[in-house]
mmCIF file of C-alpha atoms in Angstrom:
data_model
loop_
_atom_site.group_PDB
_atom_site.id
_atom_site.type_symbol
_atom_site.label_atom_id
_atom_site.label_comp_id
_atom_site.label_asym_id
_atom_site.label_seq_id
_atom_site.Cartn_x
_atom_site.Cartn_y
_atom_site.Cartn_z
ATOM 1 C CA MET Z 174 50.758 -28.310 8.276
ATOM 2 C CA LEU Z 175 48.768 -31.380 7.410
ATOM 3 C CA SER Z 176 45.526 -30.073 8.893
ATOM 4 C CA LEU Z 177 46.161 -26.522 7.153
ATOM 5 C CA SER Z 178 46.553 -28.396 3.698
ATOM 6 C CA ILE Z 179 43.289 -30.137 4.355
ATOM 7 C CA ALA Z 180 41.693 -27.019 5.167
ATOM 8 C CA LEU Z 181 42.890 -25.553 1.937
ATOM 9 C CA LEU Z 182 41.712 -28.293 -0.187
ATOM 10 C CA ALA Z 183 38.288 -28.367 1.147
ATOM 11 C CA GLU Z 184 35.252 -27.057 -0.947
ATOM 12 C CA PRO Z 185 33.779 -23.783 -0.137
ATOM 13 C CA ALA Z 186 30.656 -23.702 1.411
ATOM 14 C CA PRO Z 187 27.819 -23.402 -0.874
ATOM 15 C CA GLU Z 188 25.799 -20.284 -1.110
ATOM 16 C CA SER Z 189 22.437 -20.259 0.403
ATOM 17 C CA TYR Z 190 19.123 -18.242 -0.442
ATOM 18 C CA LEU Z 191 15.929 -17.119 0.948
ATOM 19 C CA LEU Z 192 12.980 -16.196 -0.989
ATOM 20 C CA PHE Z 193 9.736 -14.941 -0.206
ATOM 21 C CA ASP Z 194 6.508 -13.893 -1.983
ATOM 22 C CA ALA Z 195 3.578 -11.809 -0.410
ATOM 23 C CA ILE Z 196 0.114 -13.054 -0.568
ATOM 24 C CA PRO Z 197 -1.445 -12.319 -3.836
ATOM 25 C CA HIS Z 198 -3.645 -9.408 -2.994
ATOM 26 C CA GLU Z 199 -1.049 -7.291 -1.407
ATOM 27 C CA GLN Z 200 -0.303 -3.918 -2.964
ATOM 28 C CA LEU Z 201 3.069 -2.154 -3.750
ATOM 29 C CA ASN Z 202 3.705 -0.858 -0.463
ATOM 30 C CA LYS Z 203 2.926 -4.007 1.625
ATOM 31 C CA GLN Z 204 5.382 -5.956 -0.709
ATOM 32 C CA ARG Z 205 7.988 -3.515 0.212
ATOM 33 C CA ARG Z 206 7.177 -3.832 3.979
ATOM 34 C CA ALA Z 207 7.614 -7.409 3.299
ATOM 35 C CA LEU Z 208 10.790 -7.154 1.901
ATOM 36 C CA MET Z 209 12.078 -5.408 4.832
ATOM 37 C CA PHE Z 210 10.843 -8.290 7.268
ATOM 38 C CA TYR Z 211 12.499 -10.965 5.081
ATOM 39 C CA LEU Z 212 15.734 -8.984 4.575
ATOM 40 C CA ASP Z 213 16.083 -8.983 8.383
ATOM 41 C CA LEU Z 214 15.561 -12.387 8.598
ATOM 42 C CA ALA Z 215 18.174 -13.128 5.602
ATOM 43 C CA ARG Z 216 20.605 -11.089 7.466
ATOM 44 C CA ARG Z 217 20.120 -13.230 10.635
ATOM 45 C CA LEU Z 218 20.357 -16.418 8.880
ATOM 46 C CA LYS Z 219 23.314 -15.218 6.528
ATOM 47 C CA ARG Z 220 21.428 -16.113 3.244
ATOM 48 C CA THR Z 221 21.335 -14.276 0.232
ATOM 49 C CA LEU Z 222 17.902 -12.775 -0.151
ATOM 50 C CA VAL Z 223 16.303 -13.622 -3.538
ATOM 51 C CA LEU Z 224 14.200 -10.282 -4.611
ATOM 52 C CA PRO Z 225 10.723 -11.377 -5.925
ATOM 53 C CA ARG Z 226 8.870 -9.712 -8.845
ATOM 54 C CA PRO Z 227 7.034 -6.779 -7.635
ATOM 55 C CA ARG Z 228 3.259 -7.646 -8.309
ATOM 56 C CA LEU Z 229 0.831 -4.976 -9.730
ATOM 57 C CA VAL Z 230 -2.292 -5.677 -8.585
ATOM 58 C CA LYS Z 231 -5.436 -4.961 -10.798
ATOM 59 C CA LYS Z 232 -9.150 -4.139 -9.744
ATOM 60 C CA ASP Z 233 -12.282 -4.216 -11.144
ATOM 61 C CA ALA Z 234 -14.855 -1.200 -11.445
ATOM 62 C CA ASN Z 235 -16.125 -2.039 -7.691
ATOM 63 C CA GLY Z 236 -12.425 -1.880 -6.509
ATOM 64 C CA ARG Z 237 -12.093 -5.756 -6.075
ATOM 65 C CA PHE Z 238 -8.814 -7.403 -6.687
ATOM 66 C CA LEU Z 239 -8.413 -9.131 -10.057
ATOM 67 C CA PRO Z 240 -6.538 -12.350 -10.339
ATOM 68 C CA ASP Z 241 -4.364 -11.504 -13.275
ATOM 69 C CA SER Z 242 -1.640 -9.247 -11.934
ATOM 70 C CA GLU Z 243 1.153 -8.145 -14.011
ATOM 71 C CA TYR Z 244 4.733 -8.269 -12.573
ATOM 72 C CA VAL Z 245 8.068 -6.491 -13.298
ATOM 73 C CA ARG Z 246 11.622 -7.139 -12.139
ATOM 74 C CA TRP Z 247 12.418 -5.707 -8.855
ATOM 75 C CA GLY Z 248 15.129 -3.375 -10.154
ATOM 76 C CA GLU Z 249 12.590 -1.724 -12.571
ATOM 77 C CA MET Z 250 10.997 -0.082 -9.479
ATOM 78 C CA PHE Z 251 13.655 -0.222 -6.643
ATOM 79 C CA ASN Z 252 17.209 0.153 -6.189
ATOM 80 C CA VAL Z 253 18.842 -3.261 -6.206
ATOM 81 C CA SER Z 254 22.236 -1.381 -5.701
ATOM 82 C CA ALA Z 255 21.255 0.110 -2.535
ATOM 83 C CA LEU Z 256 20.048 -2.984 -0.992
ATOM 84 C CA GLY Z 257 23.318 -4.851 -1.867
ATOM 85 C CA LYS Z 258 25.094 -2.397 0.154
ATOM 86 C CA LEU Z 259 23.640 -3.877 3.149
ATOM 87 C CA HIS Z 260 23.109 -7.465 2.176
ATOM 88 C CA PRO Z 261 23.616 -9.896 -0.497
ATOM 89 C CA VAL Z 262 20.642 -9.825 -2.851
ATOM 90 C CA VAL Z 263 19.690 -11.563 -6.085
ATOM 91 C CA GLU Z 264 16.727 -10.964 -8.417
ATOM 92 C CA LEU Z 265 14.436 -13.917 -8.719
ATOM 93 C CA GLU Z 266 14.779 -14.190 -12.451
ATOM 94 C CA THR Z 267 18.678 -14.398 -12.304
ATOM 95 C CA PHE Z 268 18.383 -17.174 -9.489
ATOM 96 C CA LEU Z 269 16.284 -19.284 -11.426
ATOM 97 C CA GLU Z 270 18.206 -18.859 -14.748
ATOM 98 C CA GLY Z 271 21.199 -19.889 -12.744
ATOM 99 C CA GLY Z 272 19.489 -23.196 -12.575
ATOM 100 C CA ASN Z 273 18.720 -23.008 -8.955
ATOM 101 C CA THR Z 274 15.331 -24.636 -7.500
ATOM 102 C CA ILE Z 275 13.834 -24.399 -4.201
ATOM 103 C CA SER Z 276 14.855 -26.890 -1.709
ATOM 104 C CA LEU Z 277 12.077 -25.976 0.885
ATOM 105 C CA LEU Z 278 8.859 -23.848 0.115
ATOM 106 C CA THR Z 279 6.612 -23.156 2.861
ATOM 107 C CA ARG Z 280 3.286 -21.872 2.190
ATOM 108 C CA ILE Z 281 2.129 -19.651 4.995
ATOM 109 C CA ASP Z 282 -1.193 -21.579 5.972
ATOM 110 C CA HIS Z 283 -3.719 -18.923 6.393
ATOM 111 C CA LYS Z 284 -6.707 -21.113 4.797
ATOM 112 C CA GLY Z 285 -5.984 -24.561 4.144
ATOM 113 C CA CYS Z 286 -2.932 -26.025 2.106
ATOM 114 C CA PRO Z 287 -3.409 -26.756 -1.598
ATOM 115 C CA GLY Z 288 -0.964 -28.519 -3.634
ATOM 116 C CA SER Z 289 0.983 -30.203 -0.766
ATOM 117 C CA GLY Z 290 3.653 -32.641 -2.079
ATOM 118 C CA ALA Z 291 3.992 -30.932 -5.314
ATOM 119 C CA THR Z 292 7.173 -30.876 -7.209
ATOM 120 C CA THR Z 293 6.748 -27.810 -9.264
ATOM 121 C CA VAL Z 294 4.576 -24.895 -8.154
ATOM 122 C CA GLU Z 295 3.641 -21.316 -8.894
ATOM 123 C CA PHE Z 296 5.887 -18.943 -7.136
ATOM 124 C CA ASN Z 297 5.519 -15.271 -7.532
ATOM 125 C CA GLY Z 298 3.348 -15.683 -10.528
ATOM 126 C CA LEU Z 299 5.849 -17.876 -12.261
ATOM 127 C CA GLY Z 300 4.627 -21.551 -13.216
ATOM 128 C CA GLY Z 301 6.714 -24.395 -12.987
ATOM 129 C CA VAL Z 302 9.286 -23.704 -10.423
ATOM 130 C CA LYS Z 303 10.790 -26.705 -9.146
ATOM 131 C CA VAL Z 304 10.758 -27.641 -5.383
ATOM 132 C CA ASP Z 305 12.437 -30.562 -3.672
ATOM 133 C CA GLU Z 306 9.969 -30.107 -0.734
ATOM 134 C CA PHE Z 307 6.631 -28.452 -0.163
ATOM 135 C CA GLN Z 308 4.907 -27.800 3.061
ATOM 136 C CA CYS Z 309 2.249 -25.527 4.759
ATOM 137 C CA ALA Z 310 2.935 -24.091 8.333
ATOM 138 C CA SER Z 311 2.386 -20.965 10.166
ATOM 139 C CA GLY Z 312 4.671 -19.079 12.217
ATOM 140 C CA MET Z 313 8.078 -20.755 10.694
ATOM 141 C CA GLN Z 314 9.281 -17.508 9.522
ATOM 142 C CA TYR Z 315 9.527 -16.457 13.082
ATOM 143 C CA ASN Z 316 11.443 -19.570 14.270
ATOM 144 C CA THR Z 317 15.026 -18.413 13.608
ATOM 145 C CA GLY Z 318 16.537 -21.402 15.575
ATOM 146 C CA ALA Z 319 14.592 -24.100 13.367
ATOM 147 C CA LEU Z 320 15.610 -22.053 10.199
ATOM 148 C CA PHE Z 321 19.013 -22.293 11.263
ATOM 149 C CA LYS Z 322 18.845 -25.908 11.407
ATOM 150 C CA LEU Z 323 18.019 -26.211 7.846
ATOM 151 C CA ARG Z 324 21.700 -25.302 6.668
ATOM 152 C CA ASP Z 325 21.608 -28.304 4.405
ATOM 153 C CA ARG Z 326 18.727 -27.009 2.373
ATOM 154 C CA THR Z 327 20.486 -24.399 -0.144
ATOM 155 C CA SER Z 328 17.294 -22.277 -0.728
ATOM 156 C CA ILE Z 329 14.171 -22.055 1.583
ATOM 157 C CA ALA Z 330 11.597 -19.974 0.496
ATOM 158 C CA PHE Z 331 8.106 -18.507 1.904
ATOM 159 C CA SER Z 332 5.098 -17.831 -0.022
ATOM 160 C CA HIS Z 333 1.566 -16.066 1.134
ATOM 161 C CA SER Z 334 3.246 -13.729 3.504
ATOM 162 C CA VAL Z 335 1.651 -10.848 5.377
ATOM 163 C CA ASP Z 336 4.693 -10.265 7.368
ATOM 164 C CA GLN Z 337 5.846 -6.783 8.275
ATOM 165 C CA LEU Z 338 8.514 -5.288 10.726
ATOM 166 C CA SER Z 339 7.311 -3.091 13.427
ATOM 167 C CA PRO Z 340 8.351 0.647 12.744
ATOM 168 C CA GLN Z 341 11.377 0.498 15.158
ATOM 169 C CA GLN Z 342 12.886 -2.595 13.668
ATOM 170 C CA ALA Z 343 12.285 -1.520 9.959
ATOM 171 C CA LEU Z 344 13.712 2.045 10.403
ATOM 172 C CA PRO Z 345 17.350 1.331 10.407
ATOM 173 C CA LEU Z 346 16.716 -0.886 6.877
ATOM 174 C CA ARG Z 347 14.450 1.665 5.284
ATOM 175 C CA LYS Z 348 17.228 3.726 3.805
ATOM 176 C CA TYR Z 349 18.498 0.643 1.765
ATOM 177 C CA VAL Z 350 14.937 0.034 0.568
ATOM 178 C CA ARG Z 351 14.766 2.751 -1.755
ATOM 179 C CA PHE Z 352 12.802 2.979 -5.028
ATOM 180 C CA ASP Z 353 14.834 3.606 -8.495
ATOM 181 C CA ASN Z 354 16.740 6.784 -8.785
ATOM 182 C CA SER Z 355 14.364 8.116 -11.373
ATOM 183 C CA VAL Z 356 11.473 8.361 -9.329
ATOM 184 C CA TYR Z 357 13.228 10.634 -6.676
ATOM 185 C CA GLU Z 358 14.410 12.636 -9.728
ATOM 186 C CA ARG Z 359 10.954 13.130 -11.174
ATOM 187 C CA ALA Z 360 9.619 13.958 -7.590
ATOM 188 C CA GLU Z 361 12.332 16.697 -7.302
ATOM 189 C CA ALA Z 362 11.459 18.010 -10.642
ATOM 190 C CA PHE Z 363 7.743 18.071 -9.923
ATOM 191 C CA VAL Z 364 8.053 19.866 -6.663
ATOM 192 C CA ALA Z 365 10.307 22.653 -8.122
ATOM 193 C CA GLU Z 366 8.040 22.996 -10.976
ATOM 194 C CA ARG Z 367 4.596 23.219 -9.234
ATOM 195 C CA PHE Z 368 5.687 24.783 -5.840
ATOM 196 C CA GLY Z 369 8.974 26.411 -6.201
ATOM 197 C CA ASP Z 370 9.797 27.828 -2.814
ATOM 198 C CA LYS Z 371 6.621 27.811 -1.242
ATOM 199 C CA SER Z 372 5.966 25.393 1.360
ATOM 200 C CA PHE Z 373 3.057 22.713 1.250
ATOM 201 C CA VAL Z 374 1.431 20.030 3.211
ATOM 202 C CA ALA Z 375 1.075 16.409 1.328
ATOM 203 C CA LEU Z 376 -1.800 14.282 2.036
ATOM 204 C CA HIS Z 377 -3.026 10.756 0.718
ATOM 205 C CA TRP Z 378 -6.640 10.351 0.836
ATOM 206 C CA ARG Z 379 -7.436 6.667 0.536
ATOM 207 C CA ARG Z 380 -10.949 5.919 -1.141
ATOM 208 C CA THR Z 381 -12.406 3.171 -3.558
ATOM 209 C CA ASP Z 382 -11.530 -0.467 -1.891
ATOM 210 C CA PHE Z 383 -11.174 1.485 1.412
ATOM 211 C CA LEU Z 384 -14.674 2.437 1.432
ATOM 212 C CA ARG Z 385 -15.831 -1.352 1.655
ATOM 213 C CA ALA Z 386 -12.872 -2.830 3.399
ATOM 214 C CA ARG Z 387 -12.280 -0.246 6.105
ATOM 215 C CA ALA Z 388 -15.918 0.960 6.469
ATOM 216 C CA THR Z 389 -16.263 -0.563 9.953
ATOM 217 C CA ARG Z 390 -12.894 0.957 11.370
ATOM 218 C CA THR Z 391 -13.361 4.203 13.362
ATOM 219 C CA GLY Z 392 -11.108 6.905 12.289
ATOM 220 C CA VAL Z 393 -9.775 5.260 9.100
ATOM 221 C CA LEU Z 394 -12.229 7.095 6.597
ATOM 222 C CA GLN Z 395 -12.334 10.550 5.874
ATOM 223 C CA SER Z 396 -15.206 12.321 3.894
ATOM 224 C CA ALA Z 397 -14.341 15.218 1.565
ATOM 225 C CA ALA Z 398 -15.219 17.675 4.141
ATOM 226 C CA GLU Z 399 -13.272 16.270 6.985
ATOM 227 C CA LEU Z 400 -10.307 15.981 4.350
ATOM 228 C CA VAL Z 401 -10.687 19.834 3.642
ATOM 229 C CA ARG Z 402 -10.818 20.735 7.427
ATOM 230 C CA GLN Z 403 -7.837 18.432 8.256
ATOM 231 C CA ALA Z 404 -5.481 20.283 5.388
ATOM 232 C CA VAL Z 405 -6.662 23.768 6.490
ATOM 233 C CA ALA Z 406 -5.790 23.075 9.834
ATOM 234 C CA LEU Z 407 -2.358 21.497 8.859
ATOM 235 C CA LYS Z 408 -1.685 24.360 6.699
ATOM 236 C CA ALA Z 409 -2.492 26.841 9.702
ATOM 237 C CA LYS Z 410 -0.040 24.694 12.011
ATOM 238 C CA HIS Z 411 2.670 24.446 9.791
ATOM 239 C CA GLY Z 412 2.356 27.925 7.996
ATOM 240 C CA ALA Z 413 2.157 26.098 4.427
ATOM 241 C CA GLU Z 414 0.942 27.889 1.536
ATOM 242 C CA LEU Z 415 -0.251 24.785 -0.796
ATOM 243 C CA VAL Z 416 -1.632 21.198 -0.672
ATOM 244 C CA TYR Z 417 -0.369 18.389 -2.667
ATOM 245 C CA LEU Z 418 -2.868 15.429 -2.618
ATOM 246 C CA ALA Z 419 -2.429 12.009 -3.630
ATOM 247 C CA THR Z 420 -5.664 10.228 -3.764
ATOM 248 C CA ASP Z 421 -7.480 7.255 -5.608
ATOM 249 C CA CYS Z 422 -10.873 8.897 -5.465
ATOM 250 C CA ASP Z 423 -13.017 8.531 -8.410
ATOM 251 C CA ASP Z 424 -16.217 10.491 -7.062
ATOM 252 C CA ALA Z 425 -16.500 13.468 -9.291
ATOM 253 C CA ARG Z 426 -18.623 15.361 -6.631
ATOM 254 C CA GLU Z 427 -16.075 14.430 -3.772
ATOM 255 C CA LEU Z 428 -13.054 15.761 -6.126
ATOM 256 C CA ALA Z 429 -14.980 18.915 -6.953
ATOM 257 C CA TYR Z 430 -15.869 19.742 -3.447
ATOM 258 C CA VAL Z 431 -11.920 19.150 -2.622
ATOM 259 C CA GLN Z 432 -10.819 21.115 -5.447
ATOM 260 C CA LYS Z 433 -13.172 24.141 -4.702
ATOM 261 C CA HIS Z 434 -11.841 24.323 -1.111
ATOM 262 C CA LEU Z 435 -8.291 23.348 -1.454
ATOM 263 C CA GLY Z 436 -7.157 23.765 -4.959
ATOM 264 C CA PRO Z 437 -4.585 20.958 -4.372
ATOM 265 C CA VAL Z 438 -1.781 20.061 -6.738
ATOM 266 C CA ARG Z 439 -1.859 16.475 -8.031
ATOM 267 C CA TYR Z 440 0.583 14.483 -10.110
ATOM 268 C CA VAL Z 441 -0.728 12.741 -13.506
ATOM 269 C CA PRO Z 442 1.094 9.754 -14.556
ATOM 270 C CA GLU Z 443 2.778 9.908 -17.789
ATOM 271 C CA GLY Z 444 0.990 7.046 -19.517
ATOM 272 C CA LYS Z 445 -1.973 5.012 -18.552
ATOM 273 C CA THR Z 446 -0.444 1.647 -18.270
ATOM 274 C CA LEU Z 447 -0.402 -0.492 -14.873
ATOM 275 C CA ALA Z 448 3.105 -0.055 -14.516
ATOM 276 C CA ALA Z 449 3.077 3.944 -15.157
ATOM 277 C CA ARG Z 450 0.427 4.381 -12.502
ATOM 278 C CA ALA Z 451 2.330 2.223 -9.940
ATOM 279 C CA ASP Z 452 5.542 3.961 -11.023
ATOM 280 C CA ALA Z 453 3.537 7.363 -10.169
ATOM 281 C CA ALA Z 454 2.235 6.021 -6.921
ATOM 282 C CA ASN Z 455 5.788 5.689 -5.781
#
């Protein structure tokens, strides 16, 4: 009876958190894939996952990344409720508004360790975030045993992450990592309006920065003619009538060639802001 009374009077274990932020140049899809990595880790560590603000990366006219990215709340682009059905989550803004600090921040060490020993840092584009301890390390995010031993740290965080799960590991989580419902509703309405009951193949043709960053990798880049050949082959294979094309191509001659030979359907964002373009890309 005495031991039971003591147990009832004991303080409940404090909630613990896991935070992460992708390396600054990662675009939205890579940030979503990083989310699945840290969602898996948070589940294994039994920590609430803190959702960073999606970073909308800007580029200059030559396709190079610019430092002044835009940010939105996670819930503006992704479905927080769907995630919460699998594991406890909270948005970064809510975490910080509650007066929480980061107990241990690990900057994943790719190229040096700036700011070691800092008590306030920039995290996920927010300046002045308080940290109790700052370090640089590589591979700690994979050492679950060592992370389990950090139960005295209420919140542990990783920044500059490029981590992803394998497709086999990510697949069970994918149905919980969904975009905002409005994205799917607009997609269904667009398909109904432009395709009706007709079948189509959907292609993503990456150009701009890929022309520079992937030029040496065999089989990654496709010319306009190669794209057309592949589309024609896919239409024949699947008995499709039409083509939906997602592309960042800005070469007028290439676009004219594709238009002439495929007549693809493309979605035009409603609005010219970076957020509108990112939403359309979803």
